[in-house]
Structure formats: structure tokens, C-alpha cells
Coordinates of C-alpha atoms in Angstrom, one line a residue:
X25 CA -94.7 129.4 -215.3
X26 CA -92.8 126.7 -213.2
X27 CA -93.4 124.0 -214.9
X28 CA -92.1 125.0 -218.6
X29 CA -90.5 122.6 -220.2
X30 CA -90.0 123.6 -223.8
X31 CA -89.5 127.1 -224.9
X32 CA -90.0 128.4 -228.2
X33 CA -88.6 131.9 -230.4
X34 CA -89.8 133.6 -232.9
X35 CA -87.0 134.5 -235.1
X36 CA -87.0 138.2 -236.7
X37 CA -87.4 141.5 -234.6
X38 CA -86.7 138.8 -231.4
X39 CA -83.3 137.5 -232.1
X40 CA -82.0 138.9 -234.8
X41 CA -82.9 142.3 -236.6
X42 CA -82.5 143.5 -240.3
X43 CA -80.7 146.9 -239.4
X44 CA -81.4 147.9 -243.0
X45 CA -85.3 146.8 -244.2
X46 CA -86.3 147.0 -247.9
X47 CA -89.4 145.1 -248.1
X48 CA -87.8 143.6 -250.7
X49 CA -90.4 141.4 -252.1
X50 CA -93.1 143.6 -251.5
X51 CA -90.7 146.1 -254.0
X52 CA -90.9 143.5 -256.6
X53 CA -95.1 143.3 -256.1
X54 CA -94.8 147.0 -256.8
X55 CA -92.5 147.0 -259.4
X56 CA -94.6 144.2 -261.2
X57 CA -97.0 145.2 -264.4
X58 CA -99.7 143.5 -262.7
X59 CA -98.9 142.2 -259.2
X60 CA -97.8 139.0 -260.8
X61 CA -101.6 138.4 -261.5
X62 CA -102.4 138.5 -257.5
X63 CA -103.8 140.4 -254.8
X64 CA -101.0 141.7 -252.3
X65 CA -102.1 140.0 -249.5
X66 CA -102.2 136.4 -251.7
X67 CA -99.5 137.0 -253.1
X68 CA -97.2 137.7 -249.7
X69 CA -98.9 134.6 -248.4
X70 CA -97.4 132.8 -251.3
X71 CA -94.0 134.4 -250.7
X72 CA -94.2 133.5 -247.2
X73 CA -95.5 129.6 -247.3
X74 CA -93.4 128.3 -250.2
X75 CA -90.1 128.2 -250.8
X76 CA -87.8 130.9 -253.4
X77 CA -86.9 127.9 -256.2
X78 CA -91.3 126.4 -256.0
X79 CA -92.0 130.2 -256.3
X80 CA -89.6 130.7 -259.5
X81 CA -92.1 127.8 -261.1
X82 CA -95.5 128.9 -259.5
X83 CA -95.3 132.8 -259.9
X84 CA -95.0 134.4 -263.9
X85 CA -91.5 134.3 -265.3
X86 CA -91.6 138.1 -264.4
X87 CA -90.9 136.9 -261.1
X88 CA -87.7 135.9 -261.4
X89 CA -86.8 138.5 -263.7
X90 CA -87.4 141.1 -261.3
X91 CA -86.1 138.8 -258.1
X92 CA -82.4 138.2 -259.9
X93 CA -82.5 142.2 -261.6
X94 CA -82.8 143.1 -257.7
X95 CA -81.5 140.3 -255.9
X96 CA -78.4 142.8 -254.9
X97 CA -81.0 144.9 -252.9
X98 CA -82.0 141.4 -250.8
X99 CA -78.2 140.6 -250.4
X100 CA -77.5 144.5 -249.0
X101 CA -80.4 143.3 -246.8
X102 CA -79.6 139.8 -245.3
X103 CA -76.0 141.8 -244.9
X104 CA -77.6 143.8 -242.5
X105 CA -78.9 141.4 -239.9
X106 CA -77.5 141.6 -236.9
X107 CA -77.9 139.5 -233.5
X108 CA -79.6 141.0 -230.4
X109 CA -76.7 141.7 -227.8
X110 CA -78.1 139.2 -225.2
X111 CA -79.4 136.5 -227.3
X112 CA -76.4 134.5 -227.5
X113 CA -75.4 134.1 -223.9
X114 CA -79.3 133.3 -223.3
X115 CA -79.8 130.8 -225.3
X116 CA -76.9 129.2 -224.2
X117 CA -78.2 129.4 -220.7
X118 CA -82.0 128.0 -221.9
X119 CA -80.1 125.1 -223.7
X120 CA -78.5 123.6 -220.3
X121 CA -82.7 123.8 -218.7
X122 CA -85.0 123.5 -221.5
X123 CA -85.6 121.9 -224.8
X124 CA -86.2 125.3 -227.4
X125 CA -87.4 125.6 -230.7
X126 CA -87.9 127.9 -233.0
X127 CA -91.1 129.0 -235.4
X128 CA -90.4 131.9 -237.9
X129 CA -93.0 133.6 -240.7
X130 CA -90.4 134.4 -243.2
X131 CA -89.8 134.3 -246.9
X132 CA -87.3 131.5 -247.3
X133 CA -84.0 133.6 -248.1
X134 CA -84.3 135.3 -244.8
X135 CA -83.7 131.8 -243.3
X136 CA -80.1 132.1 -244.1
X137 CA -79.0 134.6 -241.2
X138 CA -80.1 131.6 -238.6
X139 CA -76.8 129.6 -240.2
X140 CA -74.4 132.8 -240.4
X141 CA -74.4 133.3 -237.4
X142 CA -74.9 129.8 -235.6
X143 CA -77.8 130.1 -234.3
X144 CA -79.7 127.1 -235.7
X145 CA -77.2 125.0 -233.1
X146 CA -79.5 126.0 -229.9
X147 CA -82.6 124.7 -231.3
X148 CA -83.7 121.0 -231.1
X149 CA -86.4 121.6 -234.4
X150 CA -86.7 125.3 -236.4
X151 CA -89.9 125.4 -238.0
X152 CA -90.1 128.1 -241.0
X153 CA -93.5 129.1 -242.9
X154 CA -91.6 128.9 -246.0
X155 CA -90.9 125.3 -245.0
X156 CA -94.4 124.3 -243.5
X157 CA -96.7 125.6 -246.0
X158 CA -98.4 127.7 -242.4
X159 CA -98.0 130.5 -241.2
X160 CA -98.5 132.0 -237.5
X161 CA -101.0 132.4 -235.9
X162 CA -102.5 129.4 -237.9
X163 CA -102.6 126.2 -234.9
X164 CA -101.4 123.5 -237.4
X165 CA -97.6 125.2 -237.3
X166 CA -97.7 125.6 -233.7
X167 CA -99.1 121.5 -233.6
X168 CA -95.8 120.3 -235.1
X169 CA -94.1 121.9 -231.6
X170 CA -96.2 119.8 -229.1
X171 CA -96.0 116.5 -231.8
X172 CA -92.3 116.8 -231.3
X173 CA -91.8 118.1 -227.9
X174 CA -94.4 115.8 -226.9
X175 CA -95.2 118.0 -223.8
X176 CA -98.8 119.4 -222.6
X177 CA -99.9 122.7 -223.8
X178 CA -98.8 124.6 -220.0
X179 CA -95.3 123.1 -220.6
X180 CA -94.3 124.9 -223.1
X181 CA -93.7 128.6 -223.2
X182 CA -93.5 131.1 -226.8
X183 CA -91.6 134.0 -226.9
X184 CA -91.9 136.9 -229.8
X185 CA -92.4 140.0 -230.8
X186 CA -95.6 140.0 -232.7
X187 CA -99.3 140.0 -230.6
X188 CA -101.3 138.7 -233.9
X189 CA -98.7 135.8 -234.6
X190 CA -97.0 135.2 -232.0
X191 CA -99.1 135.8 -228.7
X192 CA -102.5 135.5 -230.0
X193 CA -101.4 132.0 -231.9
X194 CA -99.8 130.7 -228.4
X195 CA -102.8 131.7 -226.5
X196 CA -104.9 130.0 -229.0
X197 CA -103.1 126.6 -228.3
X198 CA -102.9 127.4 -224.7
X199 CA -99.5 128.0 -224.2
X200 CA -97.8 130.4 -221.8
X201 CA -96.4 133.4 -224.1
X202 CA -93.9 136.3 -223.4
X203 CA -94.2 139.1 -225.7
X204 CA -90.6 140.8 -226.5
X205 CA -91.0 144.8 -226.8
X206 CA -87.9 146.3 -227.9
X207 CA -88.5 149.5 -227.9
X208 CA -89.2 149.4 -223.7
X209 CA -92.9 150.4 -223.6
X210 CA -93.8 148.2 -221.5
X211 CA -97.7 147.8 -220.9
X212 CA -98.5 144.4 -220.3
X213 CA -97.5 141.7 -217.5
X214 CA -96.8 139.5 -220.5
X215 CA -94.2 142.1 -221.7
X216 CA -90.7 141.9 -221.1
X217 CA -87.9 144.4 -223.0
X218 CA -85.1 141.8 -223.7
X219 CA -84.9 138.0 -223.1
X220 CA -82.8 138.5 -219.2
X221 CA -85.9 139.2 -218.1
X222 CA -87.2 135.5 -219.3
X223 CA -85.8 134.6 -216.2
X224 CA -88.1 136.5 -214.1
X225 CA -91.1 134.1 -215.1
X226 CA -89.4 130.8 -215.4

């Protein structure tokens, strides 16, 4: 991987971890008389590819009943984020080198711990599902990285925590891909632990 030029995060379970998980809108599906008159999987798709206020409109006024009645439980949630020890002092190191991004499959109000705790300064372009109307592994949200970076697909490295979304959508577009494997069982030669070890292949 010598000649990477751009290098691009995935956000949740990467950088940053929720410490304290409630599934929160998945509660609300369940809570729901009739799953807001979806199946689960459309209905997180929707969650995840349009933003909270377009939601409040598209979704059954039960929606937002049961989002503001339990919006307390997402606050306790978002409180609970915390930043990965190293991730800080390596992004700062990246920044000097390489051009990063970021691409993140989220529900929109999880975007807010990327501004608490500065994060969003490190990366040229972030890129949120909830934003895009995409989600990963799908190649037109991964497209907006090489229209903007304007670099060829073995330039540009992707780094996360998830094989379906994250390694299998990188490998799709034929980028080089590290995947991040917290919890240090290691397999792969594509595996690293924590993001030092980026330095090993770059």
C-alpha cells in the first residue's frame, strides 16, 4: 500500500463507540402498533438514508410520538459515546500525509458526536447515509469519495469495522481496505486491532 493517497474511516465501533447501546430506533419499531406500516428491514433503511425532521413527515405521526416520548433514552445514548484512546493523536498524524474522509451508515442524530468531540476538523468531506440517501456497501456512496478525492481506485485506502459494509464495499470499488477488530482476534492480514498499526501497511 505505498502509494495511498487518500484514506477513508468508518465512523461508529472505529472511532468512536456508544459505551451504552439501546437500539433506540429499533425500540420504537417494537414499540409501534404496527411497525409504522413497514417491514423492519425497510423501515431501518429508511431510518438510516433520510434525515430525523424528512422522517417526522414520511413515517405515521406515531413516529414522532414515540421518538419525542423516548427521545431521553437516545440522549442517555449519544451521552455515552466515547472516542477510541488512539484516534485522536492518529488522525492528527494521517492529516500532515494524507487527504481523509469519512463515510458513516448512521441514523442522522448519531451524527452529532463527530462535532462534540471535534472530530469533523480532520476530515476534508464526511459522507453520512442519512445525508446521501446510500448506504454501505452500495458503490454510488463510496463514488462521491473518488469524485472528490479525484484519485485512482489503488490510492485510496478504507478503514472500518464492518466486512459487509465496509470491506466488502471497498473491495467492490477496488480499493485497499483495513478492517479494525477491536476485540484482538485477529485472523486476517487485512486485520489490524487499533489504528497504530495503520502504520504498518502505509
Amino acid at each position: 500500500m505505498t502509494n495511498i493517497k487518500t484514506i477513508v474511516f468508518d465512523l461508529y465501533n472505529t472511532l468512536i463507540e456508544i459505551k451504552e447501546p439501546s437500539n433506540f430506533f429499533l425500540k420504537l419499531f417494537r414499540t409501534s402498533k404496527n411497525g409504522f406500516d413497514l417491514e423492519v428491514k425497510a423501515y431501518l433503511r429508511l431510518i438510516m438514508t433520510v434525515d430525523i425532521d424528512e422522517l417526522m413527515d414520511v413515517l405515521p405521526s406515531e413516529f414522532e410520538n414515540l421518538y419525542n416520548e423516548n427521545r431521553h433514552t437516545l440522549e442517555s445514548e449519544l451521552r455515552s459515546v466515547v472516542v477510541y484512546e488512539e484516534v485522536i493523536d492518529m488522525l492528527e498524524e494521517l492529516k500532515k500525509d494524507f487527504t481523509i474522509f469519512l463515510i458513516s451508515n448512521l441514523a442522522s442524530p448519531y451524527k452529532e458526536p463527530t462535532f462534540k468531540f471535534g472530530l469533523d476538523k480532520f476530515f476534508d468531506k464526511m459522507i453520512f447515509s442519512s445525508d446521501y440517501g446510500y448506504v454501505k456497501p452500495n458503490q454510488e456512496i463510496f463514488k462521491e469519495i473518488e469524485i472528490i478525492a479525484k484519485n485512482n481506485p489503488n490510492e485510496i485506502l478504507m478503514i472500518g469495522d464492518s466486512f459487509k459494509s465496509d470491506i466488502v464495499g471497498a473491495n467492490t470499488m477496488g480499493w485497499n481496505y483495513l478492517q479494525i477488530k477491536r476485540d484482538g482476534n485477529i485472523l486476517k492480514d487485512y486485520e489490524i486491532q487499533n489504528l497504530t498499526e495503520i502504520r504498518k501497511f502505509i
